[in-house]
Amino acid sequence: MLKVTDVGKTYGKFTALENINLEVADGEFLAIMGPSGSGKSTLINILGLLDQSYTGEYLLENKSYKDVNDNQLSQIRGDELGFVFQNFKLLTTYNVYENIEVPLIYSKKEQNKKRQLVADVIDKVGLKGKEKNIPSELSGGQQQRVAIARAIVNRPKLIIADEPTGALDSKTSKEIMDIFTKLNQAGTTIIMVTHDSEVAEYAMRTVYIRDGRLYNDEKSVKN
Amino acid sequence: MLKVTDVGKTYGKFTALENINLEVADGEFLAIMGPSGSGKSTLINILGLLDQSYTGEYLLENKSYKDVNDNQLSQIRGDELGFVFQNFKLLTTYNVYENIEVPLIYSKKEQNKKRQLVADVIDKVGLKGKEKNIPSELSGGQQQRVAIARAIVNRPKLIIADEPTGALDSKTSKEIMDIFTKLNQAGTTIIMVTHDSEVAEYAMRTVYIRDGRLYNDEKSVKN
Ligand SMILES: Nc1ncnc2c1ncn2[C@@H]1O[C@H](COP(=O)(O)OP(=O)(O)OP(=O)(O)O)[C@@H](O)[C@H]1O
Ligand SMILES: Nc1ncnc2c1ncn2[C@@H]1O[C@H](COP(=O)(O)OP(=O)(O)OP(=O)(O)O)[C@@H](O)[C@H]1O
Ligand SMILES: [Mg+2]
Ligand SMILES: [Mg+2]
């Protein structure tokens, strides 16, 4: 599915990532943990094709997207890839239904099928009855669930999620992780950043980031 | 410190809170837990004088602020009350230092003293070196720590925090809760919403909200 070779990222003089090597196989479920500010979001923004200014090489399905134009990027993001942002990034003037249907805009499915997919996923994440609410009329956890629904509605091959349960209580978190597990069992590759070790246990494998470097086991990041 | 009597809140036809009764004594440390969408943020927005359109009565230090003008509200919010928002609400074009000094604007302390207070709190929350970064140049957890620093910089009598550790790893969470514990031991009243039962253990008492109603013990909300 993807291969990262010697990737680095700086913001001006500040080094956020260095010497990152990572391979994720098709159908894998990977968790990424690490302290606040260690570089997790920076790394998955690169994996999600949201940040193209890095050093080293990144191949997604054996292809590099470094020099691809925005149109092609939106196409692949709509079809192949679902992203759950740490701060949700919902469209503030659109309601729950409209926010979730965004990835389907590029898809060639007919209207009835699209409507069904959106209604199904709204029910799955427990937001039935909130279809007409705009983000400011939702709680923090409800907004997060809209962001999750939007990422999975088009059944992408790869889901990348940045702390998908950060704003959720433990019962709702379990419900979301059950959805991810079912999607993974059906073949979806999932890469998930989390601070919650109980959530990380849903993944097959966990890697750790500390001060911009990647480690395979937690011992080397314990200070 | 505060007394809530038969408070309710609706958004159009939707009832978010009903029949809420709560008393919090001076120097208490109270946790509020409950499922996503149950009414936690709605309640603490009322307690923090951010939402004045509710039914019932709310007295803060034996005074009602329902008919107070905006200027007086900003004054009391600056001096007496520190609020940590669930979505941080940082000023996007200001840097870390400037965001944290906002509550001091109303304060009559002299400039040197203000500078010292801001520098101390930046160090306390582990953001030394990030003073000049604007929110978009910070990680999720770093932004949350700026929001926490802003709420405590002016040593308010009452701190109200909405999931203050939601974007933090467990080590950084403990560091923040240690800060809250020290402030509480020095006499600060703290009311904190959390989804994390380990974080709730730092409080003296926990109340639970479910579907807009308040309960004193968890058993009655277990479904
Ligand atoms: N402006 C609004 N208009 C309509 N409904 C609203 C509005 N704000 C909140 N709600 C609804 O009120 C209910 C309570 O919201 P609240 O933000 O208090 O929940 P919460 O307990 O803080 O949840 P979370 O843990 O997800 O943050 C939710 O069902 C939400 O959809
Ligand atoms: N645009 C930027 N300019 C400068 N520094 C940045 C920028 N974006 C991020 N950083 C810095 O890069 C580092 C890594 O940030 P990143 O968002 O990847 O952390 P994270 O591991 O996701 O943390 P958290 O768990 O708090 O979300 C941080 O020290 C942050 O301050
Ligand atoms: Mg992050
Ligand atoms: Mg809330």
Coordinates of C-alpha atoms and ligand atoms in Angstrom, one line a residue:
Chain A
M1 CA 0.0 0.0 0.0
L2 CA 2.7 2.6 0.9
K3 CA 6.4 3.0 1.5
V4 CA 8.2 5.9 3.1
T5 CA 12.0 6.1 2.6
D6 CA 14.2 8.6 4.5
V7 CA 11.5 11.2 4.7
G8 CA 12.2 14.5 6.6
K9 CA 10.3 17.7 7.1
T10 CA 11.3 21.1 8.4
Y11 CA 9.4 24.3 9.2
G12 CA 12.0 27.0 8.7
K13 CA 14.8 26.1 11.0
F14 CA 12.7 23.7 13.1
T15 CA 13.0 20.0 12.2
A16 CA 9.7 18.3 12.7
L17 CA 10.6 14.9 11.1
E18 CA 13.9 13.2 10.2
N19 CA 14.9 9.9 8.7
I20 CA 11.5 8.4 8.6
N21 CA 11.2 4.9 7.1
L22 CA 7.9 3.1 7.2
E23 CA 6.1 0.4 5.1
V24 CA 2.4 -0.3 5.4
A25 CA 1.0 -3.4 3.6
D26 CA -2.5 -3.6 2.0
G27 CA -5.1 -4.4 4.6
E28 CA -2.9 -3.5 7.6
F29 CA -4.2 -1.6 10.6
L30 CA -1.4 0.6 12.0
A31 CA -1.5 2.8 15.1
I32 CA 1.0 5.7 15.6
M33 CA 1.6 7.0 19.1
G34 CA 3.8 9.7 20.6
P35 CA 3.9 12.7 22.8
S36 CA 2.2 16.0 22.0
G37 CA 4.3 17.9 19.4
S38 CA 6.4 14.8 18.4
G39 CA 5.5 14.9 14.7
K40 CA 2.5 12.6 14.3
S41 CA 0.2 15.0 12.4
T42 CA 3.1 16.1 10.3
L43 CA 3.8 12.5 9.2
I44 CA 0.2 11.6 8.4
N45 CA -0.4 14.9 6.5
I46 CA 2.4 13.6 4.2
L47 CA 0.9 10.1 4.0
G48 CA -2.5 11.6 3.2
L49 CA -1.0 13.7 0.3
L50 CA -2.0 16.9 2.1
D51 CA 1.7 18.1 2.4
Q52 CA 4.0 17.8 -0.6
S53 CA 6.9 19.7 0.8
Y54 CA 9.2 17.1 2.4
T55 CA 12.5 15.5 1.6
G56 CA 13.0 11.8 0.8
E57 CA 10.6 9.5 -1.0
Y58 CA 7.0 8.5 -0.5
L59 CA 5.2 6.0 -2.7
L60 CA 1.5 5.3 -2.4
E61 CA 0.5 2.1 -4.4
N62 CA 4.1 2.3 -5.9
K63 CA 3.5 5.8 -7.3
S64 CA 4.9 9.2 -6.2
Y65 CA 2.5 12.1 -6.1
K66 CA 5.1 14.8 -5.4
D67 CA 4.6 16.5 -8.8
V68 CA 0.9 15.8 -9.4
N69 CA -1.5 18.7 -10.0
D70 CA -4.2 19.6 -7.6
N71 CA -7.0 18.2 -9.7
Q72 CA -5.5 14.8 -9.8
L73 CA -4.8 15.0 -6.1
S74 CA -8.5 15.8 -5.3
Q75 CA -9.6 12.9 -7.5
I76 CA -7.4 10.3 -5.6
R77 CA -8.3 11.8 -2.3
G78 CA -12.0 11.5 -3.1
D79 CA -11.8 7.9 -4.4
E80 CA -8.9 6.1 -2.7
L81 CA -8.3 7.9 0.5
G82 CA -10.4 8.9 3.5
F83 CA -8.9 11.4 6.0
V84 CA -10.1 12.3 9.5
F85 CA -8.4 15.6 10.6
Q86 CA -7.4 16.2 14.2
N87 CA -9.4 19.4 14.2
F88 CA -12.2 18.0 12.0
K89 CA -12.1 20.7 9.2
L90 CA -15.8 20.5 8.6
L91 CA -17.4 23.0 6.2
T92 CA -19.0 25.4 8.7
T93 CA -22.0 26.6 6.5
Y94 CA -23.0 23.1 5.4
N95 CA -25.1 20.7 7.4
V96 CA -24.2 17.2 8.5
Y97 CA -25.6 15.5 5.4
E98 CA -23.8 18.0 3.0
N99 CA -20.5 17.6 4.8
I100 CA -20.6 13.8 4.6
E101 CA -21.5 13.8 0.9
V102 CA -18.4 15.9 -0.1
P103 CA -16.2 12.9 -1.1
L104 CA -19.0 11.5 -3.2
I105 CA -19.1 14.6 -5.4
Y106 CA -16.2 13.2 -7.6
S107 CA -17.7 9.7 -7.7
K108 CA -19.7 8.5 -10.7
K109 CA -22.3 6.7 -8.6
E110 CA -25.9 7.7 -9.3
Q111 CA -27.8 10.0 -7.0
N112 CA -29.9 7.3 -5.2
K113 CA -26.9 5.3 -4.4
K114 CA -25.1 8.3 -3.0
R115 CA -28.1 9.2 -0.8
Q116 CA -28.2 5.7 0.6
L117 CA -24.4 5.7 1.4
V118 CA -24.8 9.0 3.3
A119 CA -27.9 7.9 5.2
D120 CA -26.2 4.5 6.2
V121 CA -23.1 6.1 7.5
I122 CA -25.0 8.8 9.5
D123 CA -26.9 6.0 11.2
K124 CA -23.6 4.0 11.8
V125 CA -21.9 6.8 13.7
G126 CA -25.0 7.6 15.8
L127 CA -26.1 10.9 14.3
K128 CA -29.6 10.1 13.1
G129 CA -31.8 13.2 13.7
K130 CA -28.9 15.6 13.3
E131 CA -28.8 15.6 9.5
K132 CA -29.8 19.3 9.2
N133 CA -27.6 20.7 12.0
I134 CA -24.5 22.7 10.9
P135 CA -21.2 22.2 12.8
S136 CA -21.9 25.0 15.3
E137 CA -25.1 23.3 16.3
L138 CA -23.3 20.0 17.2
S139 CA -21.2 19.0 20.3
G140 CA -17.5 18.4 19.9
G141 CA -17.9 14.6 19.8
Q142 CA -20.7 14.9 17.2
Q143 CA -18.5 17.0 15.0
Q144 CA -15.8 14.4 15.2
R145 CA -18.3 11.7 14.2
V146 CA -19.2 13.8 11.1
A147 CA -15.5 13.9 10.2
I148 CA -15.3 10.1 10.6
A149 CA -18.5 9.5 8.6
R150 CA -17.1 11.8 5.8
A151 CA -13.8 9.8 5.7
I152 CA -15.5 6.4 5.3
V153 CA -18.7 7.2 3.3
N154 CA -17.0 6.4 -0.1
R155 CA -15.5 3.1 1.1
P156 CA -11.9 4.2 0.3
K157 CA -9.0 1.7 0.2
L158 CA -7.0 3.7 2.7
I159 CA -8.3 5.5 5.8
I160 CA -5.9 7.9 7.7
A161 CA -7.3 9.2 11.0
D162 CA -5.7 11.7 13.3
E163 CA -7.0 11.0 16.9
P164 CA -10.4 9.9 15.7
T165 CA -11.7 9.4 19.3
G166 CA -10.1 12.4 20.9
A167 CA -13.4 14.1 21.6
L168 CA -15.4 11.0 22.4
D169 CA -16.4 9.2 25.6
S170 CA -15.2 5.6 26.0
K171 CA -18.5 4.0 24.9
T172 CA -18.7 6.1 21.7
S173 CA -15.0 5.5 21.1
K174 CA -15.6 1.7 21.2
E175 CA -18.5 2.1 18.7
I176 CA -16.2 4.0 16.3
M177 CA -13.4 1.5 16.7
D178 CA -15.8 -1.4 16.0
I179 CA -16.6 0.4 12.7
F180 CA -12.9 0.7 11.9
T181 CA -12.3 -2.9 12.7
K182 CA -15.2 -4.1 10.4
L183 CA -13.8 -1.9 7.6
N184 CA -10.3 -3.3 8.1
Q185 CA -11.6 -6.9 8.1
A186 CA -13.3 -6.1 4.8
G187 CA -9.9 -5.1 3.4
T188 CA -9.5 -1.4 4.1
T189 CA -6.0 -0.3 5.2
I190 CA -6.1 2.0 8.3
I191 CA -3.4 4.3 9.7
M192 CA -4.5 5.9 12.9
V193 CA -2.8 8.4 15.3
T194 CA -4.0 8.0 18.9
H195 CA -3.0 9.1 22.4
D196 CA -5.2 6.4 23.9
S197 CA -3.5 3.0 24.5
E198 CA -6.9 1.2 24.6
V199 CA -7.6 2.5 21.1
A200 CA -4.2 1.5 19.9
E201 CA -5.0 -2.1 20.9
Y202 CA -7.5 -2.3 18.0
A203 CA -4.6 -2.0 15.6
M204 CA -2.4 -4.9 14.4
R205 CA 0.8 -3.0 15.0
T206 CA 1.9 0.3 16.8
V207 CA 4.9 2.5 15.9
Y208 CA 6.1 5.4 18.1
I209 CA 7.3 8.9 17.2
R210 CA 9.5 10.9 19.5
D211 CA 11.0 14.3 18.6
G212 CA 10.5 13.6 14.9
R213 CA 12.0 10.1 14.8
L214 CA 10.1 6.8 14.3
Y215 CA 10.6 3.8 16.6
N216 CA 9.1 0.3 16.4
D217 CA 8.8 -0.2 20.2
E218 CA 7.7 1.9 23.1
K219 CA 10.7 1.1 25.3
S220 CA 13.0 3.3 23.2
V221 CA 10.7 6.3 23.6
K222 CA 10.1 5.9 27.4
N223 CA 12.1 8.7 29.1
Chain B
M1 CA -18.9 29.7 44.8
L2 CA -21.9 28.9 42.6
K3 CA -25.5 27.6 42.7
V4 CA -27.6 26.3 39.8
T5 CA -31.4 26.0 40.4
D6 CA -33.7 24.2 38.0
V7 CA -31.8 25.3 34.9
G8 CA -32.9 24.3 31.4
K9 CA -31.7 25.1 27.9
T10 CA -33.3 24.5 24.5
Y11 CA -32.1 25.0 21.0
G12 CA -35.3 25.6 19.0
K13 CA -37.4 22.4 19.7
F14 CA -34.4 20.4 21.0
T15 CA -34.0 20.2 24.8
A16 CA -30.3 20.2 25.6
L17 CA -30.6 20.5 29.4
E18 CA -33.5 20.2 31.8
N19 CA -34.0 20.5 35.6
I20 CA -30.3 21.0 36.4
N21 CA -29.5 21.6 40.1
L22 CA -25.9 21.9 41.2
E23 CA -23.9 23.5 43.9
V24 CA -20.2 24.0 43.9
A25 CA -18.4 25.2 47.0
D26 CA -15.3 27.5 47.1
G27 CA -12.1 25.5 46.5
E28 CA -13.9 22.5 45.2
F29 CA -12.6 20.4 42.3
L30 CA -15.6 19.0 40.3
A31 CA -15.5 16.7 37.3
I32 CA -18.4 16.4 34.9
M33 CA -18.7 13.2 32.7
G34 CA -21.2 12.0 30.2
P35 CA -21.6 10.6 26.7
S36 CA -21.0 12.7 23.6
G37 CA -23.9 15.1 23.0
S38 CA -25.3 14.7 26.5
G39 CA -25.1 18.5 27.4
K40 CA -21.7 18.9 29.1
S41 CA -20.5 21.9 27.1
T42 CA -24.0 23.4 27.1
L43 CA -23.9 23.4 30.9
I44 CA -20.4 24.8 31.4
N45 CA -21.0 27.5 28.8
I46 CA -23.8 28.7 31.2
L47 CA -21.5 28.3 34.3
G48 CA -18.8 30.3 32.5
L49 CA -21.3 33.2 31.7
L50 CA -20.8 32.5 28.0
D51 CA -24.5 31.6 27.4
Q52 CA -27.1 33.8 29.0
S53 CA -30.2 32.3 27.3
Y54 CA -31.4 29.6 29.7
T55 CA -34.4 29.1 32.0
G56 CA -34.0 28.8 35.8
E57 CA -31.5 30.5 38.1
Y58 CA -27.7 30.6 38.2
L59 CA -25.9 32.5 40.9
L60 CA -22.1 33.0 40.8
E61 CA -20.8 34.2 44.2
N62 CA -24.4 34.9 45.1
K63 CA -25.0 37.2 42.1
S64 CA -27.0 36.7 39.0
Y65 CA -25.3 37.9 35.7
K66 CA -28.3 37.3 33.5
D67 CA -28.9 41.1 32.9
V68 CA -25.4 42.3 33.0
N69 CA -23.9 44.2 30.0
D70 CA -21.0 42.8 27.9
N71 CA -18.4 45.1 29.4
Q72 CA -19.1 44.0 32.9
L73 CA -19.1 40.3 31.7
S74 CA -15.6 40.7 30.1
Q75 CA -14.3 42.3 33.3
I76 CA -15.4 39.4 35.5
R77 CA -14.3 36.9 32.9
G78 CA -10.9 38.5 32.8
D79 CA -10.4 38.7 36.6
E80 CA -12.4 36.0 38.3
L81 CA -12.9 33.3 35.7
G82 CA -10.6 31.2 33.5
F83 CA -12.2 29.2 30.7
V84 CA -10.6 26.4 28.5
F85 CA -12.8 25.8 25.5
Q86 CA -13.3 22.4 24.0
N87 CA -12.1 23.7 20.6
F88 CA -9.5 26.0 22.1
K89 CA -10.8 29.3 20.4
L90 CA -7.3 30.8 20.1
L91 CA -6.8 34.0 18.2
T92 CA -5.4 32.7 14.9
T93 CA -3.3 35.7 13.9
Y94 CA -1.7 36.2 17.3
N95 CA 1.3 34.2 18.6
V96 CA 1.5 32.0 21.7
Y97 CA 2.7 34.9 23.9
E98 CA 0.0 37.3 22.7
N99 CA -2.8 34.7 23.1
I100 CA -1.8 34.0 26.7
E101 CA -1.6 37.7 27.7
V102 CA -5.2 38.4 26.6
P103 CA -6.8 37.9 30.1
L104 CA -4.2 40.3 31.5
I105 CA -5.3 43.2 29.3
Y106 CA -8.1 44.2 31.8
S107 CA -5.8 43.7 34.7
K108 CA -4.2 46.7 36.5
K109 CA -0.8 44.9 37.1
E110 CA 2.2 46.7 35.7
Q111 CA 3.9 45.6 32.5
N112 CA 6.9 43.8 34.0
K113 CA 4.7 41.7 36.3
K114 CA 2.5 40.7 33.3
R115 CA 5.5 39.7 31.3
Q116 CA 6.7 37.5 34.2
L117 CA 3.3 35.8 34.6
V118 CA 3.1 34.9 30.9
A119 CA 6.7 33.6 30.8
D120 CA 6.1 31.5 33.9
V121 CA 2.9 29.9 32.6
I122 CA 4.5 29.2 29.1
D123 CA 7.3 27.3 30.9
K124 CA 4.8 25.5 33.2
V125 CA 2.8 24.0 30.2
G126 CA 6.0 23.0 28.4
L127 CA 5.9 25.4 25.5
K128 CA 9.2 27.2 26.0
G129 CA 10.6 28.0 22.5
K130 CA 7.2 28.3 20.9
E131 CA 6.4 31.8 22.1
K132 CA 6.5 33.3 18.5
N133 CA 4.5 30.5 16.8
I134 CA 0.9 31.3 15.7
P135 CA -1.7 28.6 16.3
S136 CA -1.4 27.1 12.8
E137 CA 2.3 26.5 13.5
L138 CA 1.5 24.4 16.6
S139 CA 0.4 20.8 17.0
G140 CA -3.1 20.0 18.4
G141 CA -1.9 19.3 21.8
Q142 CA 0.3 22.4 21.9
Q143 CA -2.7 24.6 20.9
Q144 CA -4.6 23.0 23.8
R145 CA -1.8 23.9 26.2
V146 CA -1.9 27.5 25.0
A147 CA -5.7 27.5 25.8
I148 CA -4.9 26.1 29.3
A149 CA -2.1 28.7 29.9
R150 CA -4.4 31.5 28.9
A151 CA -7.1 30.3 31.4
I152 CA -4.7 30.1 34.4
V153 CA -2.3 33.1 33.7
N154 CA -4.3 35.6 35.7
R155 CA -4.8 33.2 38.7
P156 CA -8.6 33.4 38.5
K157 CA -10.7 32.2 41.5
L158 CA -12.6 29.8 39.2
I159 CA -11.3 27.7 36.3
I160 CA -13.8 26.0 34.0
A161 CA -12.2 23.5 31.5
D162 CA -13.9 21.6 28.7
E163 CA -11.9 18.4 28.1
P164 CA -8.6 20.0 28.9
T165 CA -6.6 16.9 28.1
G166 CA -8.6 15.7 25.0
A167 CA -5.7 16.4 22.6
L168 CA -2.9 15.3 25.0
D169 CA -0.9 12.1 25.5
S170 CA -1.0 10.5 28.9
K171 CA 2.3 12.0 30.1
T172 CA 1.4 15.5 29.1
S173 CA -2.1 15.0 30.6
K174 CA -0.6 14.1 33.9
E175 CA 1.6 17.3 33.8
I176 CA -1.5 19.4 33.2
M177 CA -3.5 17.7 35.9
D178 CA -0.6 18.3 38.3
I179 CA -0.9 22.0 37.5
F180 CA -4.7 21.9 38.2
T181 CA -4.1 20.1 41.5
K182 CA -1.6 22.6 42.7
L183 CA -3.9 25.5 41.8
N184 CA -6.8 23.8 43.5
Q185 CA -4.7 23.2 46.7
A186 CA -3.9 26.9 46.6
G187 CA -7.7 27.6 46.7
T188 CA -8.8 27.8 43.1
T189 CA -12.2 26.3 42.4
I190 CA -12.1 24.0 39.3
I191 CA -14.9 22.6 37.2
M192 CA -13.7 20.2 34.5
V193 CA -15.6 18.2 31.8
T194 CA -13.7 15.1 30.8
H195 CA -14.2 11.8 29.0
D196 CA -11.2 10.3 30.7
S197 CA -11.9 8.4 33.9
E198 CA -8.2 8.7 34.9
V199 CA -8.4 12.4 34.6
A200 CA -11.7 12.5 36.6
E201 CA -9.9 10.9 39.5
Y202 CA -8.0 14.1 40.1
A203 CA -11.3 15.8 41.1
M204 CA -12.9 15.5 44.6
R205 CA -16.3 14.7 43.1
T206 CA -17.7 13.6 39.8
V207 CA -21.3 14.3 38.5
Y208 CA -22.7 12.7 35.4
I209 CA -24.9 14.1 32.6
R210 CA -27.1 12.0 30.4
D211 CA -29.5 13.3 27.8
G212 CA -29.5 16.7 29.4
R213 CA -30.1 15.6 33.0
L214 CA -27.6 15.6 35.9
Y215 CA -27.0 12.6 38.2
N216 CA -24.7 12.2 41.2
D217 CA -23.6 8.7 40.5
E218 CA -22.5 6.7 37.4
K219 CA -24.8 3.8 38.1
S220 CA -27.9 5.7 37.1
V221 CA -26.4 6.6 33.7
K222 CA -25.1 3.2 32.8
N223 CA -27.3 1.8 30.2
Ligands
LIG1 N1 -26.5 25.7 18.6 C1 -27.1 24.5 18.7 N2 -28.3 24.2 18.0 C2 -28.9 23.0 18.1 N3 -28.4 22.0 18.9 C3 -27.3 22.2 19.6 C4 -26.6 23.4 19.5 N4 -25.5 23.3 20.3 C5 -25.6 22.0 20.8 N5 -26.6 21.4 20.4 C6 -27.1 20.0 20.7 O1 -27.2 20.0 22.2 C7 -26.7 18.7 22.6 C8 -25.7 18.9 23.7 O2 -24.5 19.4 23.1 P1 -23.2 19.6 24.0 O3 -22.2 20.4 23.2 O4 -23.5 20.2 25.3 O5 -22.7 18.1 24.3 P2 -21.4 17.5 25.1 O6 -22.0 16.7 26.2 O7 -20.5 18.6 25.3 O8 -20.8 16.5 24.0 P3 -19.3 16.2 23.6 O9 -18.8 15.2 24.6 O10 -19.5 15.5 22.2 O11 -18.5 17.4 23.5 C9 -26.2 17.9 21.4 O12 -27.2 17.0 21.0 C10 -26.1 19.0 20.3 O13 -26.3 18.5 19.0
LIG2 N1 3.5 25.3 10.3 C1 4.3 25.0 11.3 N2 5.4 25.9 11.5 C2 6.3 25.7 12.5 N3 6.2 24.6 13.3 C3 5.2 23.7 13.1 C4 4.2 23.9 12.1 N4 3.4 22.8 12.2 C5 3.8 22.0 13.2 N5 4.9 22.6 13.8 C6 5.7 22.0 14.8 O1 6.1 20.7 14.5 C7 6.1 19.8 15.6 C8 5.2 18.6 15.3 O2 3.9 19.0 15.1 P1 2.7 17.9 14.9 O3 1.5 18.6 14.7 O4 3.1 16.9 13.9 O5 2.7 17.2 16.4 P2 1.8 16.0 16.9 O6 2.7 14.8 17.2 O7 0.6 15.8 16.0 O8 1.2 16.5 18.3 P3 -0.2 16.5 19.0 O9 -0.3 15.1 19.7 O10 -0.1 17.6 20.0 O11 -1.3 16.7 18.0 C9 5.6 20.6 16.8 O12 6.6 21.0 17.6 C10 4.9 21.9 16.1 O13 5.1 23.0 16.9
MG3 MG -1.4 16.1 16.0
MG4 MG -18.6 19.2 24.6

